[in-house]
Coordinates of N, CA and C in Angstrom, one line a residue:
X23 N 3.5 72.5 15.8 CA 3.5 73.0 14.4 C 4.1 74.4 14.4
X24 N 5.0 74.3 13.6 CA 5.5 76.0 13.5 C 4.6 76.9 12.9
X25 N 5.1 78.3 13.1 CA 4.4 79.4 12.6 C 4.2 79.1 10.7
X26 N 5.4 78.5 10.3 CA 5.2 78.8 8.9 C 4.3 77.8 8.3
X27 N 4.4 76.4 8.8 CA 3.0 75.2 8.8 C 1.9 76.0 9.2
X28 N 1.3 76.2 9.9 CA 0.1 77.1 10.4 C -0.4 77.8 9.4
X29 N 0.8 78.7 9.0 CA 0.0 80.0 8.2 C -0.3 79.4 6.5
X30 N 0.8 78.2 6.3 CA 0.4 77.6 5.3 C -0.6 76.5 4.8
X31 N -1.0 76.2 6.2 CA -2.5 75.4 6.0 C -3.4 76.5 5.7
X32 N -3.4 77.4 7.0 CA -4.8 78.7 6.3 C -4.5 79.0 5.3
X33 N -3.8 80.1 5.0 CA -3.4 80.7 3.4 C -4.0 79.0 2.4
X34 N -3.8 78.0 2.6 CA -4.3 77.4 1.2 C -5.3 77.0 1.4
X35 N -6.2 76.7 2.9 CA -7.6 76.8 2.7 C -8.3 77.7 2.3
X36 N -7.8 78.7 2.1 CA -8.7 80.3 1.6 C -8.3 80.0 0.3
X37 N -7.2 79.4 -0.5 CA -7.5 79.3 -2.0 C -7.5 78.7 -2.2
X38 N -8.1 77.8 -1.9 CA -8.8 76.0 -2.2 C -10.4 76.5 -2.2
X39 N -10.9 77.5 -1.3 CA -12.1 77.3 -0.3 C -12.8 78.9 -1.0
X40 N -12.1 79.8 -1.0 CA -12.3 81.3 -1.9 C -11.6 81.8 -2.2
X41 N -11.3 81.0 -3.8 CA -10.6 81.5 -4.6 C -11.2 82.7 -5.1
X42 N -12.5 83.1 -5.1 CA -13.2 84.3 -5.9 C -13.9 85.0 -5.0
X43 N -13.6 85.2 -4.0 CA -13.8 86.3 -2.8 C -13.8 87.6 -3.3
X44 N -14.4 88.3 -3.1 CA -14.7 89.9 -3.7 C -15.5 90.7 -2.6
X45 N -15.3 91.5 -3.0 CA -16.1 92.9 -2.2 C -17.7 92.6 -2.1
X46 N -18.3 92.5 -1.4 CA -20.0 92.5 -1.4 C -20.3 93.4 -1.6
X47 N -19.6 94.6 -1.8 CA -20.5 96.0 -2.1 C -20.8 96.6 -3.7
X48 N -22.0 96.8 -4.1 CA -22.1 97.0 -5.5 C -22.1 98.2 -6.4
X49 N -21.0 98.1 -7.1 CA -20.3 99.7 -7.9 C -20.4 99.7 -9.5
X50 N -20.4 100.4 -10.1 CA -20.1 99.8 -11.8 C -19.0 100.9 -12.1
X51 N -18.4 101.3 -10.9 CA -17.1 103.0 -11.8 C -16.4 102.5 -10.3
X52 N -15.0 103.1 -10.6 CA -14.6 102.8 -10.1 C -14.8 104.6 -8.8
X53 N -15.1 105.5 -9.2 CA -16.0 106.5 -8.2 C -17.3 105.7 -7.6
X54 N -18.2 105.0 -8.1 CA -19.0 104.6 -7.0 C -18.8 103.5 -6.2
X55 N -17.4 103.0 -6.5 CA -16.9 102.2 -5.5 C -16.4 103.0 -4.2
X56 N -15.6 103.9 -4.9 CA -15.4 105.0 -3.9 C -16.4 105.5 -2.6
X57 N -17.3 106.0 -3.2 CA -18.6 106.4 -2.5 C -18.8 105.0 -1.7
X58 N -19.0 104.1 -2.4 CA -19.6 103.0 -1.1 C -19.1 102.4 -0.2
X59 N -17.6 102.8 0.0 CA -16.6 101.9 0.7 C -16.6 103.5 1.9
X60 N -17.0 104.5 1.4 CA -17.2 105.8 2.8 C -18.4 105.3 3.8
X61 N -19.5 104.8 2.5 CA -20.5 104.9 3.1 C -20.6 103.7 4.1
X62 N -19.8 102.6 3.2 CA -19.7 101.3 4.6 C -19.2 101.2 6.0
X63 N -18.4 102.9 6.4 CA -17.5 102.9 7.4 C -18.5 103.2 8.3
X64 N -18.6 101.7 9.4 CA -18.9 101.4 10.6 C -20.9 101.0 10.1
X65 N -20.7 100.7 9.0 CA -22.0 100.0 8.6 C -22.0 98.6 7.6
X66 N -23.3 98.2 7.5 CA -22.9 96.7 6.8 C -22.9 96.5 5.4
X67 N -22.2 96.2 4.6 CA -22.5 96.1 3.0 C -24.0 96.3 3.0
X68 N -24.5 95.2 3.3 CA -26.4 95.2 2.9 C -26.8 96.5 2.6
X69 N -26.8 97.2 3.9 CA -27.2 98.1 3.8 C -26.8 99.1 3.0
X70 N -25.3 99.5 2.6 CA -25.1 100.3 1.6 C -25.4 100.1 0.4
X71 N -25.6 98.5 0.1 CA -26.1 98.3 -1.1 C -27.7 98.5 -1.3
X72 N -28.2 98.9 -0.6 CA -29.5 99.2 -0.3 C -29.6 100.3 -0.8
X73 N -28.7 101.1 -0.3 CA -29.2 103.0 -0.9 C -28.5 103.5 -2.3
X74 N -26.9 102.7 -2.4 CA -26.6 103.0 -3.3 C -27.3 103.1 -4.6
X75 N -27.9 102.0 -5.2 CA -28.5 102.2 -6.7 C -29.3 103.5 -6.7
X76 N -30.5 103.4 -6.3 CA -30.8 105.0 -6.2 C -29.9 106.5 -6.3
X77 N -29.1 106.3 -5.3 CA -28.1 107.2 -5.4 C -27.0 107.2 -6.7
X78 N -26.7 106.4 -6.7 CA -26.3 106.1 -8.1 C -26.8 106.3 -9.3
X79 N -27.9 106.0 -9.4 CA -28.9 106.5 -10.5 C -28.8 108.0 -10.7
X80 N -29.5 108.6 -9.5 CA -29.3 110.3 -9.9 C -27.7 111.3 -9.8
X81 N -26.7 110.3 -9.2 CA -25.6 111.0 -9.6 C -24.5 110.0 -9.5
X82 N -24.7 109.9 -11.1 CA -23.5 108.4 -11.7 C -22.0 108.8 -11.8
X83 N -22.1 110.2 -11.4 CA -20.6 110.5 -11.7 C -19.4 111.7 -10.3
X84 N -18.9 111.5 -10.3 CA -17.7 113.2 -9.2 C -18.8 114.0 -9.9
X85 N -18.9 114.6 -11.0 CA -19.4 115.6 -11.7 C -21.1 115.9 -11.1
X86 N -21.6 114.9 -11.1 CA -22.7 114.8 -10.7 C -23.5 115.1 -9.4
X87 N -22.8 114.3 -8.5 CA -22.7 114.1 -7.1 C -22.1 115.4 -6.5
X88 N -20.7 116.0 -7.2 CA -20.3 117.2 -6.6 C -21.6 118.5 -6.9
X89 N -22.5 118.3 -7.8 CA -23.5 119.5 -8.3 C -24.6 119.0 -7.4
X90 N -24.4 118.4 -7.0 CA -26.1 118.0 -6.0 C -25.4 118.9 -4.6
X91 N -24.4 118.7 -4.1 CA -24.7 119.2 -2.8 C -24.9 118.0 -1.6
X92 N -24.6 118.2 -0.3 CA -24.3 117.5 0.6 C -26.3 117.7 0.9
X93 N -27.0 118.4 1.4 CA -28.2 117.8 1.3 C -29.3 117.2 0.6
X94 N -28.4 117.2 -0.5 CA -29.3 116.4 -1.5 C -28.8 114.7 -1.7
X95 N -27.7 114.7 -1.3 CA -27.0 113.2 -1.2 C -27.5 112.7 0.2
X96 N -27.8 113.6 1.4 CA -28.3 113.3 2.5 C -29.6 112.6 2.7
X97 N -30.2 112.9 1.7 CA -31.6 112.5 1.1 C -31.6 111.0 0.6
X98 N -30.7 111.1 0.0 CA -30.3 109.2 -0.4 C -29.7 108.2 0.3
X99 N -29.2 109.0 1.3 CA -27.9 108.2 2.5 C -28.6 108.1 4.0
X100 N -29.9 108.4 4.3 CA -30.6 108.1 5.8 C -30.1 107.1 6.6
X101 N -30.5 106.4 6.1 CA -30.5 104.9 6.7 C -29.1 104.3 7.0
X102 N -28.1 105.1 6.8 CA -26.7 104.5 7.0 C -26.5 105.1 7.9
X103 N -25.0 104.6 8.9 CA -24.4 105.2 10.2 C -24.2 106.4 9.7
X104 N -24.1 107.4 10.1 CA -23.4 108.8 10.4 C -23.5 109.3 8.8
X105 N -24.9 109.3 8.3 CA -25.5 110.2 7.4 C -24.6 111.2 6.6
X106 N -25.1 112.2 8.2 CA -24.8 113.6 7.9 C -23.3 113.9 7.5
X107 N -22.2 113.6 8.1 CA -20.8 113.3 8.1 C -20.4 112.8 6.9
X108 N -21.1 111.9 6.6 CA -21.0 110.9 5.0 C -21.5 111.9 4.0
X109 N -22.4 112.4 4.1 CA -22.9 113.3 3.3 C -22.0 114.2 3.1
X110 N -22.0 115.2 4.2 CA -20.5 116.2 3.8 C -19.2 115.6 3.1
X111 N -18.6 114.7 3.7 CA -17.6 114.2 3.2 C -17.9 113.7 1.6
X112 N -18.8 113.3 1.0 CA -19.0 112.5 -0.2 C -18.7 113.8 -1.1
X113 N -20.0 115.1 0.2 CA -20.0 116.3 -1.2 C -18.9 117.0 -1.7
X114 N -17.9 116.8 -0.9 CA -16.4 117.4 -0.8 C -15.6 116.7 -1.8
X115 N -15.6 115.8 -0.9 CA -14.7 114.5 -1.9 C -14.9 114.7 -3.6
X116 N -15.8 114.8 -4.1 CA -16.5 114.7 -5.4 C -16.0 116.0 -5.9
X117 N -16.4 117.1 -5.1 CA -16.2 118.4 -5.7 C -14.2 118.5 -5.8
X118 N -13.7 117.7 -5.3 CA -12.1 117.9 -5.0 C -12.0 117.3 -6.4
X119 N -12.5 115.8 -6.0 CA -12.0 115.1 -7.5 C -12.4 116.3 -8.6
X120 N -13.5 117.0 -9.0 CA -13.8 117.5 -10.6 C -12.7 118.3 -10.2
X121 N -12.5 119.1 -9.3 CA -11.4 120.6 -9.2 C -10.5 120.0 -9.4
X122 N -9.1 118.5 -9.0 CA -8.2 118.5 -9.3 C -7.9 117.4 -10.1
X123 N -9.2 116.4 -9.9 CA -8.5 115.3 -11.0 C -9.4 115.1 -12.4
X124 N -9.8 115.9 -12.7 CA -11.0 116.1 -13.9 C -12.2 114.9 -13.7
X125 N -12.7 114.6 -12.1 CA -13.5 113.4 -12.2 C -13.2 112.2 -11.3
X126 N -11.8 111.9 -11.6 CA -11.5 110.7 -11.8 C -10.8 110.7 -10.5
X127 N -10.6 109.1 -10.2 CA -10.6 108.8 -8.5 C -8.8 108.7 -9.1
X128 N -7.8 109.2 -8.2 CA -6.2 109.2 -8.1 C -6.1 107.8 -7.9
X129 N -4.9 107.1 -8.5 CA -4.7 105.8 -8.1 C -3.1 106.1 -6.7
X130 N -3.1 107.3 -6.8 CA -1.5 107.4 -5.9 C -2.7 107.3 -4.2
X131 N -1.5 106.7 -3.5 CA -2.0 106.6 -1.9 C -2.3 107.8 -1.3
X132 N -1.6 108.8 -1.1 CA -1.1 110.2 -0.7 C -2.0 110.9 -1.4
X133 N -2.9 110.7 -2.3 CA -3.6 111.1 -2.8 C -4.6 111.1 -2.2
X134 N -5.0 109.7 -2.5 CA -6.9 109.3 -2.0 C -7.0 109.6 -0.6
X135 N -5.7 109.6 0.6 CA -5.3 109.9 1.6 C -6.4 111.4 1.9
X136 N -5.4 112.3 0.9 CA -6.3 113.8 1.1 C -7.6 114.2 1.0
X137 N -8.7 113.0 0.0 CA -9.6 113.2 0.0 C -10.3 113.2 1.2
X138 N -11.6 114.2 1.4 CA -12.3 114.1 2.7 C -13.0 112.7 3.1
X139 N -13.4 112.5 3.5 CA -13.6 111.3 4.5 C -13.0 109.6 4.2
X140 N -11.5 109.8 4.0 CA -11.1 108.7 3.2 C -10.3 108.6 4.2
X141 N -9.9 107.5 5.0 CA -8.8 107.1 5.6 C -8.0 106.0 5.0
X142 N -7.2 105.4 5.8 CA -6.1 104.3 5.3 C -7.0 103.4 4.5
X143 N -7.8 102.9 6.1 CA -8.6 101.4 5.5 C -9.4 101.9 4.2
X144 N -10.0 102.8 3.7 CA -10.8 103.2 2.2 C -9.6 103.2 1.5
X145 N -8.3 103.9 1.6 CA -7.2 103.9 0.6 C -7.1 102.7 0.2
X146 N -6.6 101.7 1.3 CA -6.2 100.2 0.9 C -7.0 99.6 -0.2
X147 N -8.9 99.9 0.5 CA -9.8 99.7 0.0 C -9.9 99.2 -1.9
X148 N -9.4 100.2 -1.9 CA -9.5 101.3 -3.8 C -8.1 100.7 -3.6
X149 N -7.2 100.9 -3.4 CA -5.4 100.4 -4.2 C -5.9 98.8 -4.8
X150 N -6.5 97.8 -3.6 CA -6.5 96.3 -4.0 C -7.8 96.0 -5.0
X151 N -8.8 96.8 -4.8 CA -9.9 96.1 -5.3 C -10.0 97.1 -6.6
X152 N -9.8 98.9 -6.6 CA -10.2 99.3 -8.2 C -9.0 99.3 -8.9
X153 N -7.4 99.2 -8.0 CA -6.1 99.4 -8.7 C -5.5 97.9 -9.2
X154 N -6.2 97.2 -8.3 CA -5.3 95.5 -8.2 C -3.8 95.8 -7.6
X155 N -3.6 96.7 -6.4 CA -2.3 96.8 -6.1 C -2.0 95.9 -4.8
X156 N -1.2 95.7 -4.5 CA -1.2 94.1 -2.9 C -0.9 95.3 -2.3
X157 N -2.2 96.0 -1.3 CA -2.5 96.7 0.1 C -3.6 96.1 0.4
X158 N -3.6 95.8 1.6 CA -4.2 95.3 2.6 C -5.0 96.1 3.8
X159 N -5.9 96.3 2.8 CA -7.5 97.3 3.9 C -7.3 96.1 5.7
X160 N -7.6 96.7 6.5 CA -7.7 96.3 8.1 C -9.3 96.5 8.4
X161 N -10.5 96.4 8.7 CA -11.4 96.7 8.8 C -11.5 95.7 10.2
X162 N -13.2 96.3 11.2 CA -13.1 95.5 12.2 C -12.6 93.5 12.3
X163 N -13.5 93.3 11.0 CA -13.4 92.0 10.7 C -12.1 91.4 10.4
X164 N -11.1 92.2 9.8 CA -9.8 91.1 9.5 C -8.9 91.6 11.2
X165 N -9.1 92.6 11.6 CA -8.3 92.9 12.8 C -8.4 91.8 13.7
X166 N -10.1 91.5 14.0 CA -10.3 90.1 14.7 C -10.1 89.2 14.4
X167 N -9.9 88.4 13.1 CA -9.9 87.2 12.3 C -8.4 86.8 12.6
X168 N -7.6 88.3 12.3 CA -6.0 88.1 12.5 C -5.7 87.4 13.5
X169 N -6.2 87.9 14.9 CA -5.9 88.3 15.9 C -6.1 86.8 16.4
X170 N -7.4 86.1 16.5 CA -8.0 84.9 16.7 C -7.0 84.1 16.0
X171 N -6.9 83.8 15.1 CA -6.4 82.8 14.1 C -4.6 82.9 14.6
X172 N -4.5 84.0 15.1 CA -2.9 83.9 15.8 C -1.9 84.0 14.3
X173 N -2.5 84.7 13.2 CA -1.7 85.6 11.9 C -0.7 86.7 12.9
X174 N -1.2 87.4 13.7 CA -0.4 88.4 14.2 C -0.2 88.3 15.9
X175 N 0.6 89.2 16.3 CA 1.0 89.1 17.6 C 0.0 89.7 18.4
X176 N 0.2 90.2 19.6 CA -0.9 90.4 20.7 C -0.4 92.0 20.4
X177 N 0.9 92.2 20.2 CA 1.1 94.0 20.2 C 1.0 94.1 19.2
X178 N 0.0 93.5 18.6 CA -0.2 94.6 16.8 C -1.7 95.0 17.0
X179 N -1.5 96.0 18.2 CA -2.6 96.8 19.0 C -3.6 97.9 18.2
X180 N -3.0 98.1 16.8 CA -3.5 98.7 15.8 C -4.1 98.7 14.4
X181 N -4.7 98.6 13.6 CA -4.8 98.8 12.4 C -3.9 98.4 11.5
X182 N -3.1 99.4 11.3 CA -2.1 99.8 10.7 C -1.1 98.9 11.0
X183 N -0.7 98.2 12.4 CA 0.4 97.2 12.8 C 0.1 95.8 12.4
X184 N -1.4 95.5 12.3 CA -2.0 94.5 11.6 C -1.5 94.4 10.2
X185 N -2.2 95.5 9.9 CA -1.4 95.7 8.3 C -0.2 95.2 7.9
X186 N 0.5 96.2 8.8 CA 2.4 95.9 8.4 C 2.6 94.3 8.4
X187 N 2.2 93.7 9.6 CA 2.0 92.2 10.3 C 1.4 90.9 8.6
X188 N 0.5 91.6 7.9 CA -0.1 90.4 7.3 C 0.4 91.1 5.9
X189 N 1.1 92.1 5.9 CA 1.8 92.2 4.3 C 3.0 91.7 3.9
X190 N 3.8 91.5 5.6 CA 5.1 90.3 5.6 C 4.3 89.2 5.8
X191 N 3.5 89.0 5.9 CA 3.1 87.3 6.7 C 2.6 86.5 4.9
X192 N 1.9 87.2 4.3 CA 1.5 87.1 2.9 C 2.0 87.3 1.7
X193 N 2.1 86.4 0.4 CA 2.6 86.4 -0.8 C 1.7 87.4 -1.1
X194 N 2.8 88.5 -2.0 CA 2.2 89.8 -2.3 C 1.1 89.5 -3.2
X195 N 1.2 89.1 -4.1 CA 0.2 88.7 -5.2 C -1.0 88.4 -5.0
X196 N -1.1 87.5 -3.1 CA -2.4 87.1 -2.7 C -2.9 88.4 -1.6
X197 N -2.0 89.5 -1.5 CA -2.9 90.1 -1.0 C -4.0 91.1 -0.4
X198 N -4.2 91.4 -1.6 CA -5.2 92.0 -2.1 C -6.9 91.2 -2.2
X199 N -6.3 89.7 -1.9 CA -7.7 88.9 -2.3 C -7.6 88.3 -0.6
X200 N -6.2 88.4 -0.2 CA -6.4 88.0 1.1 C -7.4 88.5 2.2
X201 N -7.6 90.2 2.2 CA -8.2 91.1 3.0 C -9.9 90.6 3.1
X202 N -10.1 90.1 1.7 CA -11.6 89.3 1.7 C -11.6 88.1 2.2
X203 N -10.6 87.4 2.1 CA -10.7 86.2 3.0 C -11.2 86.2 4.1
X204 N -10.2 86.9 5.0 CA -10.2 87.4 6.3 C -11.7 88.3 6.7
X205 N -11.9 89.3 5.9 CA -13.3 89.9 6.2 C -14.2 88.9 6.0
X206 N -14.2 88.5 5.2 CA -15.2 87.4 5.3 C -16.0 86.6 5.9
X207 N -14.7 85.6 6.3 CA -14.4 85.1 7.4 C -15.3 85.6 8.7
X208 N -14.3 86.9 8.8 CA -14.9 86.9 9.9 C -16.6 87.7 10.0
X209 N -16.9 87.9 8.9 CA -18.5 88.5 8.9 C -19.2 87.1 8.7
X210 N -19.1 85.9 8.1 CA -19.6 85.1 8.7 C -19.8 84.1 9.1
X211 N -18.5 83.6 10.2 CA -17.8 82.4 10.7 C -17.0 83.2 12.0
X212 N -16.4 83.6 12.2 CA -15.8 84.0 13.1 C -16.5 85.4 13.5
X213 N -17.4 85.4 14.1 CA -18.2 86.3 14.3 C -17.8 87.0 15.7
X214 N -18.4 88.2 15.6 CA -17.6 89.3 17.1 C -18.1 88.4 18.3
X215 N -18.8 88.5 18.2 CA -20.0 88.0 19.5 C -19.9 86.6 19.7
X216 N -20.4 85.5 18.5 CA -20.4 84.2 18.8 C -20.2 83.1 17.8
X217 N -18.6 82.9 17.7 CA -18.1 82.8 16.5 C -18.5 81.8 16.0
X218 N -18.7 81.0 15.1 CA -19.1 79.7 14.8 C -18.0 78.7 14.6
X219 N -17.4 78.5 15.8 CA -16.0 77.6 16.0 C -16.1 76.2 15.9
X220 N -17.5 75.7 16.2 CA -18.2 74.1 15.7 C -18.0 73.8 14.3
X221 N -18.4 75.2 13.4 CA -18.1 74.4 11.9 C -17.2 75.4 11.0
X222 N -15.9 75.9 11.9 CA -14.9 76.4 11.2 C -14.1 75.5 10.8
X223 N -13.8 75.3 9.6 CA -12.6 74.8 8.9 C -11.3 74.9 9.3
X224 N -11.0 75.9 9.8 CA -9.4 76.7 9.9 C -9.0 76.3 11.7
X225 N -10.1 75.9 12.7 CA -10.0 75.6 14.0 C -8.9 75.0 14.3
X226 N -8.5 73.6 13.2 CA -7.2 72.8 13.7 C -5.9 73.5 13.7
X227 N -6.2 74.8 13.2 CA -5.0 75.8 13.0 C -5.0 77.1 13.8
X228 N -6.7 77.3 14.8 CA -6.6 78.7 15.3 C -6.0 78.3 16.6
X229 N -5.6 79.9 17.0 CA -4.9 80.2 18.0 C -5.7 80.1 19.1
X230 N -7.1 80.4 19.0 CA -7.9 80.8 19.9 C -8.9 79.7 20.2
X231 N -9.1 78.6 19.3 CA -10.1 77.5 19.5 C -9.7 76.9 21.0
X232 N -10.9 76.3 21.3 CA -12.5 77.3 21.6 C -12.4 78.1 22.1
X233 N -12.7 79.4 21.2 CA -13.1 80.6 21.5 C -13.9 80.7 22.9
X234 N -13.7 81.7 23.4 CA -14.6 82.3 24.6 C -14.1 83.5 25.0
X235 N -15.0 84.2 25.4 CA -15.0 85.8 25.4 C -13.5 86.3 26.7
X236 N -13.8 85.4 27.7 CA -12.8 85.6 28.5 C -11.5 84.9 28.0
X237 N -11.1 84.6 27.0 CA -9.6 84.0 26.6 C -8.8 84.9 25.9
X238 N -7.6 85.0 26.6 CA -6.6 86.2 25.7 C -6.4 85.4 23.7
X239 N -6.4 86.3 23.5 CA -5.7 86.4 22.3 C -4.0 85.3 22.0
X240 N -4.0 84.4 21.1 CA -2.4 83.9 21.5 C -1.6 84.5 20.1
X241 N -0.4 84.7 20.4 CA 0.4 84.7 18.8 C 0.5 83.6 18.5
X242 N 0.9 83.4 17.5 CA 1.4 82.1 16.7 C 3.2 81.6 17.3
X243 N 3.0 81.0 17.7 CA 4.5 80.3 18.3 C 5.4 79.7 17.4

C-alpha cells in the first residue's frame, strides 16, 4: 500500500467516524478558552474543567482576572499541575491583554506567542479552535498517534517537525479538526502505556500494529 492509500484510509475514517471532534475543555469567551488550554499544559481536560467554572464565575473576563492577582487565581487553580507557574502566568497574561489589547485575546501568532505562559502548542491551540485558522496544535497525544500510525517520519524528533510533517500531509481545511482526531485518538485508543490495538479501527493501516513497548517506531513507506 503506498503512503498516499494509507493516509487516505485514515484521514476518511476520522470523517466518517468524528466528524464533530472538539476540544473537551469548557470555555464560553474566547479568553477563558485561553486560560484553559494554559491550565491543561501537562494536565487532563477533566480536571481543568473541574476548576475552571468556579474560576470563571469570579473572573469572567482579562479585566477581571488581571484585578485579582496571581494569589487569588492560585486559590482556584490547586489541583492542577504546576499551580503556582500557571497562576503567575494567567496573572500576567490577562494584565498584558487589558494593557495592550483592551481585553481581548490577538488573533495574530506572534502575538499570542508573547503572551506569558503561551507557547506554540496554546498558539495553535486558539488559531484552529477560537480563530478557525488550519494550525495544527502537537500535544503529547497527536506526537504519539503520529508517530505510531506512521503519519510522520522517525526524524520528526520534535513538536514543531510533527507539525510541519501533518500540515503537508493534510487538506488544509481539515486541519484544524484534524489535531482532535489525532488527540483523541490517542487519549483514548492509542494510549501511552497500553494502547487498545484489539479494537482500533485504523490498525489495518498502522505502522506499529501490534504495538509493543519495545518496537521502533516505522515511517510510512
Amino acid at each position: 500500500m503506498t503512503k498516499k492509500e494509507r493516509v487516505g484510509h485514515i484521514l476518511q475514517y476520522f470523517r466518517e467516524n468524528m466528524s464533530d471532534a472538539d476540544t473537551e475543555l469548557e470555555f464560553g469567551s474566547v479568553f477563558q478558552l485561553l486560560i484553559a488550554v494554559v491550565l491543561s499544559a501537562q494536565c487532563t481536560d477533566r480536571r481543568v474543567n473541574q476548576v475552571t467554572p468556579a474560576l470563571f464565575r469570579a473572573y469572567p473576563d482579562a479585566a477581571a482576572m488581571a484585578a485579582a492577582g496571581e494569589a487569588e487565581i492560585l486559590e482556584y487553580i490547586k489541583s492542577v499541575s504546576y499551580p503556582n507557574s500557571k497562576a503567575r502566568h494567567i496573572a500576567a497574561l490577562s494584565q498584558m491583554l487589558v494593557e495592550e489589547y483592551g481585553g481581548e485575546v490577538p488573533s495574530d501568532m506572534d502575538a499570542l506567542l508573547c503572551l506569558p505562559g503561551v507557547g506554540r502548542k496554546t498558539a495553535n491551540v486558539m488559531q484552529a479552535v477560537a480563530f478557525g485558522r488550519s494550525a495544527m496544535a502537537v500535544d503529547t497525544h497527536v506526537f504519539r498517534v503520529s508517530h505510531r500510525l506512521g503519519l510522520v517520519a522517525e526524524s520528526a524528533t520534535t513538536p514543531y517537525k510533527v507539525e510541519q510533517a501533518l500540515m503537508k500531509l493534510i487538506p488544509k481545511a481539515e486541519i484544524p479538526r484534524a489535531h482532535h482526531w489525532l488527540l483523541l485518538h490517542g487519549r483514548y485508543v492509542c494510549t501511552s502505556q497500553r494502547p487498545a490495538c484489539d479494537r482500533c479501527a485504523l490498525a489495518a493501516w498502522c505502522q506499529s500494529y501490534p504495538f509493543s513497548c519495545e518496537k521502533r517506531l516505522r515511517p510510512l513507506t
